[in-house]
PDB file of C-alpha atoms in Angstrom:
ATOM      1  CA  UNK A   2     -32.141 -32.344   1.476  1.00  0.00           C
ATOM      2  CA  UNK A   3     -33.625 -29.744  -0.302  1.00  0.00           C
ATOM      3  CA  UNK A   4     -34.171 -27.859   1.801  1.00  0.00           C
ATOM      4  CA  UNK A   5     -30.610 -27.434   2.397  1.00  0.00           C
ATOM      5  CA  UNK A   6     -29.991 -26.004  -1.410  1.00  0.00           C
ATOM      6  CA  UNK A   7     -28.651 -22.684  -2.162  1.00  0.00           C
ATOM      7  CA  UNK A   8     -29.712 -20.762  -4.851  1.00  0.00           C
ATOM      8  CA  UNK A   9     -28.229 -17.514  -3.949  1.00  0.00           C
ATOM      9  CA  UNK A  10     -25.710 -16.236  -6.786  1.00  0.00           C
ATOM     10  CA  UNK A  11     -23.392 -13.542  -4.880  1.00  0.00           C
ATOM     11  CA  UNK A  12     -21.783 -11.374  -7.046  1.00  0.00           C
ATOM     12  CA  UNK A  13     -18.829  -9.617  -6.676  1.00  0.00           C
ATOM     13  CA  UNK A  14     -16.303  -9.739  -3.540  1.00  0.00           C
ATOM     14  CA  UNK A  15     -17.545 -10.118   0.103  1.00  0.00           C
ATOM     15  CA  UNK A  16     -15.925  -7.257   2.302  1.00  0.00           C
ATOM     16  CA  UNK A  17     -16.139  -6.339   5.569  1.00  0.00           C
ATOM     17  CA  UNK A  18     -18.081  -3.800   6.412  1.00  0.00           C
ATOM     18  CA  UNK A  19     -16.597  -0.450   8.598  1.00  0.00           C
ATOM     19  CA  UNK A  20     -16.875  -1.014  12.079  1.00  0.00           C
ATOM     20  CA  UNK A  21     -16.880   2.378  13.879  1.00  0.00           C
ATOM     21  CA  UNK A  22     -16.112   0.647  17.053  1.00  0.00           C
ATOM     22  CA  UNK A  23     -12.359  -0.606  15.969  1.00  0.00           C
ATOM     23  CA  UNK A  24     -11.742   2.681  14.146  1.00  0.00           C
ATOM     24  CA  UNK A  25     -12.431   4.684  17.028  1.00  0.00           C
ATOM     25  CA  UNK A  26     -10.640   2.394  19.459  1.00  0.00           C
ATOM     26  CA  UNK A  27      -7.865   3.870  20.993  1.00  0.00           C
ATOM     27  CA  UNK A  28      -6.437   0.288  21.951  1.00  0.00           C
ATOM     28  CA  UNK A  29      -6.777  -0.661  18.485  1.00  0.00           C
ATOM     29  CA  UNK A  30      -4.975   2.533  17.185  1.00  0.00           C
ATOM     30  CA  UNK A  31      -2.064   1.894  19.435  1.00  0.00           C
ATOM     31  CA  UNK A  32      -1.408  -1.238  18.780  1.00  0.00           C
ATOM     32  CA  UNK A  33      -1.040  -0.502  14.968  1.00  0.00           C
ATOM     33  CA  UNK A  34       1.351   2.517  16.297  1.00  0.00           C
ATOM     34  CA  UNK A  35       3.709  -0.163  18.196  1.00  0.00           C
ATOM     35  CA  UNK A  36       3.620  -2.795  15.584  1.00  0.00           C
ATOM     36  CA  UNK A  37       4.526  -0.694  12.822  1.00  0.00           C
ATOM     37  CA  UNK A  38       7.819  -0.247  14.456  1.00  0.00           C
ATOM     38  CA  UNK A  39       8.195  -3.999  14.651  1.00  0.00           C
ATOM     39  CA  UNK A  40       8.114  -4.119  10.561  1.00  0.00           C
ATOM     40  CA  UNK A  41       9.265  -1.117   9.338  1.00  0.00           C
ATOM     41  CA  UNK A  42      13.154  -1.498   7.840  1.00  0.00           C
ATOM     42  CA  UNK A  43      15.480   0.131  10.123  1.00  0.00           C
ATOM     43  CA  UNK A  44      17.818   0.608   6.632  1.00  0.00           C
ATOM     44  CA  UNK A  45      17.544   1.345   3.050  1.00  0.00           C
ATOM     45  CA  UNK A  46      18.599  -2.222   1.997  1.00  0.00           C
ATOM     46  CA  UNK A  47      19.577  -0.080  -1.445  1.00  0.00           C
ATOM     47  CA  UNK A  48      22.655   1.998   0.218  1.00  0.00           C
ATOM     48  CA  UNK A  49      23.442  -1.410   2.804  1.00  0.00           C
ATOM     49  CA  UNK A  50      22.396  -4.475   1.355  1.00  0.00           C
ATOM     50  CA  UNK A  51      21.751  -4.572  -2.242  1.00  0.00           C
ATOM     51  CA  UNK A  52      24.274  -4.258  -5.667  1.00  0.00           C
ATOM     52  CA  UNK A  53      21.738  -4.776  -8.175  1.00  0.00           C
ATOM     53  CA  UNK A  54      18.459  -3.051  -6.924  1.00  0.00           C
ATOM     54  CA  UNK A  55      18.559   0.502  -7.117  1.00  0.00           C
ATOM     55  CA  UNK A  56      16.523   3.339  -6.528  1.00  0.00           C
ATOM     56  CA  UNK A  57      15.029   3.627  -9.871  1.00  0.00           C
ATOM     57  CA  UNK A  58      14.943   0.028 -10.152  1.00  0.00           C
ATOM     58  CA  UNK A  59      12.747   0.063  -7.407  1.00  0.00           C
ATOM     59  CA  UNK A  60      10.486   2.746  -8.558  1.00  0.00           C
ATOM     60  CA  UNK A  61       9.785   0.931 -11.891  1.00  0.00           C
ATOM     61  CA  UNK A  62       9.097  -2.581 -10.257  1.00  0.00           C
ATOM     62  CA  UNK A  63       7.086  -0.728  -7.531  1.00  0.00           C
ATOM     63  CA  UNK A  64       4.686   1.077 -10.366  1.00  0.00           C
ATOM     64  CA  UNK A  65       4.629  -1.975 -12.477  1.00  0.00           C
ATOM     65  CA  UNK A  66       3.450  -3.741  -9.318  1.00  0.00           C
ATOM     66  CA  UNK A  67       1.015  -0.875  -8.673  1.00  0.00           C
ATOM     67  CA  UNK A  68      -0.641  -1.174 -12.316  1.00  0.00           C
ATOM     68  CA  UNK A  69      -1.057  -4.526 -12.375  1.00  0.00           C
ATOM     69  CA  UNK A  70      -3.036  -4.937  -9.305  1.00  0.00           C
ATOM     70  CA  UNK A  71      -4.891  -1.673 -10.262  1.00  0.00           C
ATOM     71  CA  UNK A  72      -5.855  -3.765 -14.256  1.00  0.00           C
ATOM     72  CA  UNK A  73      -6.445  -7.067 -11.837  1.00  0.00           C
ATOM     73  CA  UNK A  74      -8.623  -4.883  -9.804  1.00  0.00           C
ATOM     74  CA  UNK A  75      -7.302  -6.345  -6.724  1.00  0.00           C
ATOM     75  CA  UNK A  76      -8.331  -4.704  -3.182  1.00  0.00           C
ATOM     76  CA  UNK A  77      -6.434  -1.211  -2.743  1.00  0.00           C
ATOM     77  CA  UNK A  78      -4.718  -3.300   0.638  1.00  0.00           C
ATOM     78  CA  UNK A  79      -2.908  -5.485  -1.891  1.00  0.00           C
ATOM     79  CA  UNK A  80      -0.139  -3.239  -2.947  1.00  0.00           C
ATOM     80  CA  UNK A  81       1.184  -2.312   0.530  1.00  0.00           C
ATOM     81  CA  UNK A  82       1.407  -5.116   1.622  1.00  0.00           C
ATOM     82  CA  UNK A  83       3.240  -6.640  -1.480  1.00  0.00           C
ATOM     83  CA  UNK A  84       5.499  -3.710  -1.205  1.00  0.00           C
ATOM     84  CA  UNK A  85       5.996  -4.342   2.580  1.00  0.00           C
ATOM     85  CA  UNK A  86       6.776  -8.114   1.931  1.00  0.00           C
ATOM     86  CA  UNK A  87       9.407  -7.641  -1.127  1.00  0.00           C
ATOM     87  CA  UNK A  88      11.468  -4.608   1.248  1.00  0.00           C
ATOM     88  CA  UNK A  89      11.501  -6.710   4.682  1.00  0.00           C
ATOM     89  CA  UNK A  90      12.904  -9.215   2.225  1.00  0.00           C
ATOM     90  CA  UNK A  91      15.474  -8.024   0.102  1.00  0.00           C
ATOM     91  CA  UNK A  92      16.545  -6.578   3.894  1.00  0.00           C
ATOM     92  CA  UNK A  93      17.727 -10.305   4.763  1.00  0.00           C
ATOM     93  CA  UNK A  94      20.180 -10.535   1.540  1.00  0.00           C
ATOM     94  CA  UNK A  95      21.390  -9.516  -1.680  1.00  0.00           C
ATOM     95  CA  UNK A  96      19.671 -10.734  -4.966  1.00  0.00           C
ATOM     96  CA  UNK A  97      20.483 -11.027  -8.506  1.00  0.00           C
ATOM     97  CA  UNK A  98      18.295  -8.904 -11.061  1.00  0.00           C
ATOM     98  CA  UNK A  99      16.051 -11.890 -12.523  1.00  0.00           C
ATOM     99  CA  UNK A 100      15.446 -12.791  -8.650  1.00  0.00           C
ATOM    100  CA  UNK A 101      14.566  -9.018  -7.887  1.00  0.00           C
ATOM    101  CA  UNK A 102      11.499  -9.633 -10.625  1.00  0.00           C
ATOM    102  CA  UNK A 103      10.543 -12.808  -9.215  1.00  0.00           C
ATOM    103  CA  UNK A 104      10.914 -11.425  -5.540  1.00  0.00           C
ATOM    104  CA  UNK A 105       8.202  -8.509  -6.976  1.00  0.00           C
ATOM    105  CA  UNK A 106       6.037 -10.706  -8.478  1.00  0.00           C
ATOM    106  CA  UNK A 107       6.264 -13.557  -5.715  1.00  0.00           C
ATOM    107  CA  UNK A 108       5.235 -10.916  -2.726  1.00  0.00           C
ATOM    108  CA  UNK A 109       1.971  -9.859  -4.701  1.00  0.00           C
ATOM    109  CA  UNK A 110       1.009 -13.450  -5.265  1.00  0.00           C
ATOM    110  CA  UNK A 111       1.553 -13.685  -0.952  1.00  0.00           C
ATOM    111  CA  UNK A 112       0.072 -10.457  -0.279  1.00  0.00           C
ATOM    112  CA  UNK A 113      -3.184 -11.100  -2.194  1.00  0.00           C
ATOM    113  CA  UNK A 114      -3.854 -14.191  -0.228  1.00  0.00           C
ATOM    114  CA  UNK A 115      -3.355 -12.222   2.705  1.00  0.00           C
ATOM    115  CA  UNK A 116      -5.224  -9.496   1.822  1.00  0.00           C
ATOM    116  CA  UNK A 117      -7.779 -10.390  -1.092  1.00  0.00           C
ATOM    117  CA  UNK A 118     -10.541 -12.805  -1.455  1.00  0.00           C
ATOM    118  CA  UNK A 119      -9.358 -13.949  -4.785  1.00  0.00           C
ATOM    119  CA  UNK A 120      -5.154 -14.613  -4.990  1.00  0.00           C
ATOM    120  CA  UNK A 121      -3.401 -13.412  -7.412  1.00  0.00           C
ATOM    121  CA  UNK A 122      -2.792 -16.432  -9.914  1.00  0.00           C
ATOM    122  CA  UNK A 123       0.237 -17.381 -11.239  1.00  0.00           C
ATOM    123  CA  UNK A 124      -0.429 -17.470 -14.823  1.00  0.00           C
ATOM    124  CA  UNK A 125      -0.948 -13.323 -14.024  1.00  0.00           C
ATOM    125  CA  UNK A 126       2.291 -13.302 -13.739  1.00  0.00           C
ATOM    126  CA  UNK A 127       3.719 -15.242 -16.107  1.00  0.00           C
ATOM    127  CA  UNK A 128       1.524 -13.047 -18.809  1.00  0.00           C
ATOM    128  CA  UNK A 129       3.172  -9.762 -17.733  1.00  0.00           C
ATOM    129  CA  UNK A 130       6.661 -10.875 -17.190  1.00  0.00           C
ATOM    130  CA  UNK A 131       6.954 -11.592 -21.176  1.00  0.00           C
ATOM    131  CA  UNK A 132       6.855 -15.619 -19.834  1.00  0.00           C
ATOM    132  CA  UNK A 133      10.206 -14.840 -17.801  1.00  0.00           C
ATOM    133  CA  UNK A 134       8.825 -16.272 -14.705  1.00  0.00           C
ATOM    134  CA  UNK A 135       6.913 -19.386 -14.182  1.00  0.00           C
ATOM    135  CA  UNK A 136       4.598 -20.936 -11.942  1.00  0.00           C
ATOM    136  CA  UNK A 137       6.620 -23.251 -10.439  1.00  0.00           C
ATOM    137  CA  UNK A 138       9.503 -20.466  -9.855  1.00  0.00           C
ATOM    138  CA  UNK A 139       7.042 -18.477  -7.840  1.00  0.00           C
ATOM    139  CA  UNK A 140       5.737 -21.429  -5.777  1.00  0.00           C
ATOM    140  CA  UNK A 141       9.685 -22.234  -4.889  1.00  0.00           C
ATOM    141  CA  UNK A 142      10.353 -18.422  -4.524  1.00  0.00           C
ATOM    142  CA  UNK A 143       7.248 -18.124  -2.248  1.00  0.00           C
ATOM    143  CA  UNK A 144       8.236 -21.186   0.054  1.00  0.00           C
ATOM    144  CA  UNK A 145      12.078 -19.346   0.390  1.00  0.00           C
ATOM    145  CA  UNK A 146      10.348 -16.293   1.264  1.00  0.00           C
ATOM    146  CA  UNK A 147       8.495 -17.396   3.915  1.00  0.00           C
ATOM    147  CA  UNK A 148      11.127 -19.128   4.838  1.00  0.00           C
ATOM    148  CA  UNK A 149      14.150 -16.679   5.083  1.00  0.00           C
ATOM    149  CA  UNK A 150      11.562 -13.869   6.581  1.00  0.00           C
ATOM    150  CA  UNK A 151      10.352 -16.787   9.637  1.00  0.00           C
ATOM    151  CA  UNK A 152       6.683 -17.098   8.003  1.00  0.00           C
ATOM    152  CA  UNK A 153       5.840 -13.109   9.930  1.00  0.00           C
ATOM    153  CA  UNK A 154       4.688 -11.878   6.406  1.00  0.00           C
ATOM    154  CA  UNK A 155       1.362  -9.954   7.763  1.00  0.00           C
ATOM    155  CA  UNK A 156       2.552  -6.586   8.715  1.00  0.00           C
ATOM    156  CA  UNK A 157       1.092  -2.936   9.150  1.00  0.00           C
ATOM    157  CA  UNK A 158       0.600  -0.593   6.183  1.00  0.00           C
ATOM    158  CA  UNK A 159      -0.337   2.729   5.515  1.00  0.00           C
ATOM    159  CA  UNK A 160      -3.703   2.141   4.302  1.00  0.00           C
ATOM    160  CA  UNK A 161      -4.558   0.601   8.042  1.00  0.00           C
ATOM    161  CA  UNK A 162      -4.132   3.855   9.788  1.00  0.00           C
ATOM    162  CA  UNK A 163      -6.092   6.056   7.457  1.00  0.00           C
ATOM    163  CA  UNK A 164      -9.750   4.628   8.471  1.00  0.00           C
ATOM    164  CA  UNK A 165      -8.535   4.961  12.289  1.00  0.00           C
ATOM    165  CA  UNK A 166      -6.959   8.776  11.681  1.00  0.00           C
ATOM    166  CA  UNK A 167     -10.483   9.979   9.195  1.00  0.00           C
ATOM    167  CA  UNK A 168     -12.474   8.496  11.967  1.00  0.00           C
ATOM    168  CA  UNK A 169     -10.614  10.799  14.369  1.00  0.00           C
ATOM    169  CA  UNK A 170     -11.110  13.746  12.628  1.00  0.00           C
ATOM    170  CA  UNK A 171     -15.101  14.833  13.203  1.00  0.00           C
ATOM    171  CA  UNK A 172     -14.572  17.695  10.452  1.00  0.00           C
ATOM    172  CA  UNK A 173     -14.207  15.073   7.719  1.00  0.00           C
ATOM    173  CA  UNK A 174     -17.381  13.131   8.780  1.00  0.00           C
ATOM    174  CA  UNK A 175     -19.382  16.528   9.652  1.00  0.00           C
ATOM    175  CA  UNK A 176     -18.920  17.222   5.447  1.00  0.00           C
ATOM    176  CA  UNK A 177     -19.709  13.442   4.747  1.00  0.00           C
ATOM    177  CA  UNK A 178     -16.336  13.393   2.965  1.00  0.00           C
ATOM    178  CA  UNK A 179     -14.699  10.470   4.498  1.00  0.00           C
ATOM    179  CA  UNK A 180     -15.158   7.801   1.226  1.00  0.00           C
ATOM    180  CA  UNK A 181     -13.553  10.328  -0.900  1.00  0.00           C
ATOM    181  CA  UNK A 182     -10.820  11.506   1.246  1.00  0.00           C
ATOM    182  CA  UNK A 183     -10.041   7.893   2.148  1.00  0.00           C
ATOM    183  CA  UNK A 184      -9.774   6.754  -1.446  1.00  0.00           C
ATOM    184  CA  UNK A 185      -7.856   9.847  -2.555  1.00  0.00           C
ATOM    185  CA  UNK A 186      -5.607   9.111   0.594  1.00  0.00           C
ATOM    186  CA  UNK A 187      -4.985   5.562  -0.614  1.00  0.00           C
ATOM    187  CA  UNK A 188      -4.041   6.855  -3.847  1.00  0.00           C
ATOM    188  CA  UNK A 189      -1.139   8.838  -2.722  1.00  0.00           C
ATOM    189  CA  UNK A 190       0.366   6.342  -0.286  1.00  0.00           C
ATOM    190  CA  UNK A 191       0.237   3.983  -2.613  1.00  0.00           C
ATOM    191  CA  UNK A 192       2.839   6.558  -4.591  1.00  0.00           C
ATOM    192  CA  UNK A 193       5.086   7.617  -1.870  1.00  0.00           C
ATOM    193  CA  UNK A 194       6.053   3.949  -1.422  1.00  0.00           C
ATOM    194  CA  UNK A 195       6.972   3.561  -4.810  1.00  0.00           C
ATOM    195  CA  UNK A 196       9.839   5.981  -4.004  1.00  0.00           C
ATOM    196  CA  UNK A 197      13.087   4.348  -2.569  1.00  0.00           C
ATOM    197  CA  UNK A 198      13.210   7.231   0.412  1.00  0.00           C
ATOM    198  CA  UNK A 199      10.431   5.878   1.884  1.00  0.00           C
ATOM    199  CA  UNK A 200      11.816   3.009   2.663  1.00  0.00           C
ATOM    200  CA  UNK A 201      12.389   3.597   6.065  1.00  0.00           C
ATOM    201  CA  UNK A 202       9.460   5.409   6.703  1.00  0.00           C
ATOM    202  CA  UNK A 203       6.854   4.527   9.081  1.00  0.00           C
ATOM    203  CA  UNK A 204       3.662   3.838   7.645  1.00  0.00           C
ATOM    204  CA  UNK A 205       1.419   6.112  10.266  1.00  0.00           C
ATOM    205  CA  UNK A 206       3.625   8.894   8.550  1.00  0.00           C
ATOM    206  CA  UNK A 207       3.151   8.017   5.008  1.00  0.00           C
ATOM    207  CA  UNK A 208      -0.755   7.810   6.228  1.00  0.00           C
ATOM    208  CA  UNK A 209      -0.601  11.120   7.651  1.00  0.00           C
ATOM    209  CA  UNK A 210       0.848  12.981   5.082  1.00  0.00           C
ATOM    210  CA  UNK A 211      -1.243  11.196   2.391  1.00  0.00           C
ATOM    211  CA  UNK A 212      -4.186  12.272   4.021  1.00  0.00           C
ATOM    212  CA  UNK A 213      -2.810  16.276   4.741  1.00  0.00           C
ATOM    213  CA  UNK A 214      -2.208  15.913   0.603  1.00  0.00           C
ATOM    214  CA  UNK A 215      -5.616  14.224   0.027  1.00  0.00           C
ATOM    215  CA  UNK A 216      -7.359  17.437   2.019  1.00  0.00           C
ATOM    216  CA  UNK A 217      -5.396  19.842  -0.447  1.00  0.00           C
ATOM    217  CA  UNK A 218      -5.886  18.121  -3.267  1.00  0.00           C
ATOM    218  CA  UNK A 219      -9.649  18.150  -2.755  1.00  0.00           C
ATOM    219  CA  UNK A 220      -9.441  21.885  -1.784  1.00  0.00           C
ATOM    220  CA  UNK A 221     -11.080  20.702   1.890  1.00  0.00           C
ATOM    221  CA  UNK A 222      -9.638  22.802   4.868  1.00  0.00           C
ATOM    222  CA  UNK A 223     -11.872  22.084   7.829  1.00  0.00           C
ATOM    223  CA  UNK A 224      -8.637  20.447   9.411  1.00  0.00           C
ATOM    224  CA  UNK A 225      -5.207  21.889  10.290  1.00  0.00           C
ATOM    225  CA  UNK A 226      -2.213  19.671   9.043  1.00  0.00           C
ATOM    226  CA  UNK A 227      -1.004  20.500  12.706  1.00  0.00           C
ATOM    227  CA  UNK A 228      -3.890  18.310  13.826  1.00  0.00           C
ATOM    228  CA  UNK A 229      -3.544  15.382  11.761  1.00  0.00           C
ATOM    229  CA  UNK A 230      -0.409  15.501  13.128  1.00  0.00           C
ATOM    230  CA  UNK A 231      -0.773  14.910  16.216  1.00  0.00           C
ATOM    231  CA  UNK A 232      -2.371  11.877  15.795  1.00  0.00           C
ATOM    232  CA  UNK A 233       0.406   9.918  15.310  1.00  0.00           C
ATOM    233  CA  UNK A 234       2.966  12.423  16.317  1.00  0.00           C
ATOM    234  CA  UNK A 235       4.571  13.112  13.176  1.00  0.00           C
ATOM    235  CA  UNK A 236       7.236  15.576  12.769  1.00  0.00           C
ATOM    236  CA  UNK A 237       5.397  18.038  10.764  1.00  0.00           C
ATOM    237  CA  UNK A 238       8.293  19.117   8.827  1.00  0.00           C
ATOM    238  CA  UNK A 239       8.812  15.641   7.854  1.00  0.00           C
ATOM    239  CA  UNK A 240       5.370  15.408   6.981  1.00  0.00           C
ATOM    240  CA  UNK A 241       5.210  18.083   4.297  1.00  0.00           C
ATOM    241  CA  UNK A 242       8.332  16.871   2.759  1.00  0.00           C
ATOM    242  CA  UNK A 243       6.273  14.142   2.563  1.00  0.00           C
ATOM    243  CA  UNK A 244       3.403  15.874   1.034  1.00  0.00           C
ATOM    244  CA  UNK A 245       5.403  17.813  -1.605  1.00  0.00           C
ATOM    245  CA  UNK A 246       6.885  14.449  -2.859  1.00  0.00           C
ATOM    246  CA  UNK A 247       3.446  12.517  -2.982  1.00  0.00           C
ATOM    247  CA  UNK A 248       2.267  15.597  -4.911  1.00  0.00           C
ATOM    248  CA  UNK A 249       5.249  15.539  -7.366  1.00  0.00           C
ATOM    249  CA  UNK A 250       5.004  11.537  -8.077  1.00  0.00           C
ATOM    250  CA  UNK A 251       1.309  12.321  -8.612  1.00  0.00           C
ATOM    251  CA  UNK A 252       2.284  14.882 -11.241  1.00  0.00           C
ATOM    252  CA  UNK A 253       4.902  12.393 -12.776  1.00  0.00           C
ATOM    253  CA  UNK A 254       2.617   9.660 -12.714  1.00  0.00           C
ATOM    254  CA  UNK A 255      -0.536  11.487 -14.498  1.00  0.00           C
ATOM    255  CA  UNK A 256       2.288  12.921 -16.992  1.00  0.00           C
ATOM    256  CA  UNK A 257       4.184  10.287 -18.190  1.00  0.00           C
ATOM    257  CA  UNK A 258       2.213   6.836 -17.561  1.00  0.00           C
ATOM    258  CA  UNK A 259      -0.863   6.029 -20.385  1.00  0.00           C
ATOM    259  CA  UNK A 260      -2.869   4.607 -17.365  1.00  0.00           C
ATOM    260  CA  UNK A 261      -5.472   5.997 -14.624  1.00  0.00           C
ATOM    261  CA  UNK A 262      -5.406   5.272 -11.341  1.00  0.00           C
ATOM    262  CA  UNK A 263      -8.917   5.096  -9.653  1.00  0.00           C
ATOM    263  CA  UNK A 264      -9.974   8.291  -8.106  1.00  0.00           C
ATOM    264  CA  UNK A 265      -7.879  10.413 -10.168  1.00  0.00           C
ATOM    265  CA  UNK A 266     -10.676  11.897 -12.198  1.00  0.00           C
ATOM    266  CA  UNK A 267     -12.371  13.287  -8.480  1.00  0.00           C
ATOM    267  CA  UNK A 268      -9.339  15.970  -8.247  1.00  0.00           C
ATOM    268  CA  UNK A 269     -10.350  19.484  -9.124  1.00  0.00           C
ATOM    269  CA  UNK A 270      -8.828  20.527 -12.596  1.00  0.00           C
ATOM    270  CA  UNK A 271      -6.360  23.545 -12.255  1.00  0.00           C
TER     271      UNK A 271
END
């Protein structure tokens, strides 16, 4: 039997590493292009379904959602998801505002079991809600959820196109800039869906112009916005609307929130 001990002590979190052959699959890549349309919200649930959520409602939950996975250190996968759950949700029917917290807080709890190796735990939660919400409310919330939204919680999220798009863009590898573009690229997705007109947006689009933004941002232009483009066949003057209000929330966020988000100190200083 001793033989069969372990002694190893791994440290940290076990992740996958990249595998150039599903980047660079154009079978792969499709397939996220035709289920994205499967779970993106054909409405803004805010103008159609919703009296007490609003859009700056919204933004608030959505960047207290984003700071606290960002001081749990959670993967940068987390978020979007969470963010994807709680929309496709509060799609299906109205909710009151103590139910639009627990609706925030129960979708990260779901989406870091789908996407982390640690979940979220509850008593997280209960810490930063001032002890408004409870662990049993979020295991109750959770099995409603699932429920109401037919247990198809997994869905497709900005942050899975951008490894497929760098990988299709040989200028970015060529300058061995692909970790830094990626992470900077992350970064300003993960703003652009804390705004309420995004809503309907397809993630390949946020992904796009997040990485067009991350390029300018890094003061990289080995690749034409017109190419990126055409990777997923985004409008392009959708796309730098896109950009412009990614760069804005950035400028917003750095300015009026006491908190960094990781990558931030890589950007040039003006």
């Amino acid at each position: 039997m001793t033989s069969l001990l372990c002694t190893e002590n791994p440290r940290g979190e076990a992740r996958a590493l990249f595998d150039s052959h599903i980047c660079t699959s154009q079978q792969v890549f499709d397939n996220l292009l035709l289920l994205e349309l499967r779970y993106t919200p054909r409405t803004n649930y805010i103008e159609t379904v919703q009296n007490v959520v609003q859009s700056e409602s919204r933004r608030l939950c959505t960047s207290w959602m984003l700071e606290l996975t960002e001081d749990c250190k959670f993967e940068d996968t987390v978020f979007p998801m969470a963010v994807s759950i709680m929309d496709r949700f509060l799609c299906l029917g109205s909710v009151s505002r103590a139910q639009f917290q627990l609706t925030a807080c129960t979708s990260l709890m779901m989406a870091s079991k789908l996407r982390s190796v640690h979940g979220i735990p509850g008593a997280i939660f209960e810490h930063h809600s001032n002890y408004t919400i409870n662990s049993a409310q979020l295991v109750s919330w959770e099995a409603l959820m699932a429920f109401k939204m037919k247990w198809d919680l997994e869905s497709v999220t900005a942050n899975d196109f951008v490894d497929h798009m760098i990988a299709r863009l040989p200028a970015i590898q060529k300058l061995q800039q692909s970790r830094i573009v990626r992470c900077h690229a992350h970064v300003l997705a993960h703003l652009a869906i804390t705004d309420s007109s995004t809503i309907t947006m397809k993630p390949s689009l946020i992904a796009t112009a997040a990485i067009i933004g991350a390029l300018r941002g890094l003061n990289l232009h080995s690749v034409s916005s017109e190419q990126i483009c055409d990777l997923t066949g985004a409008a392009p003057s959708t796309v730098e609307y896109l950009v412009m209000l990614t760069e804005k929330l950035l400028e917003n966020y750095t300015t009026n929130v006491n908190h960094s988000l990781q990558c931030f100190d890589s950007y040039p200083t003006p």
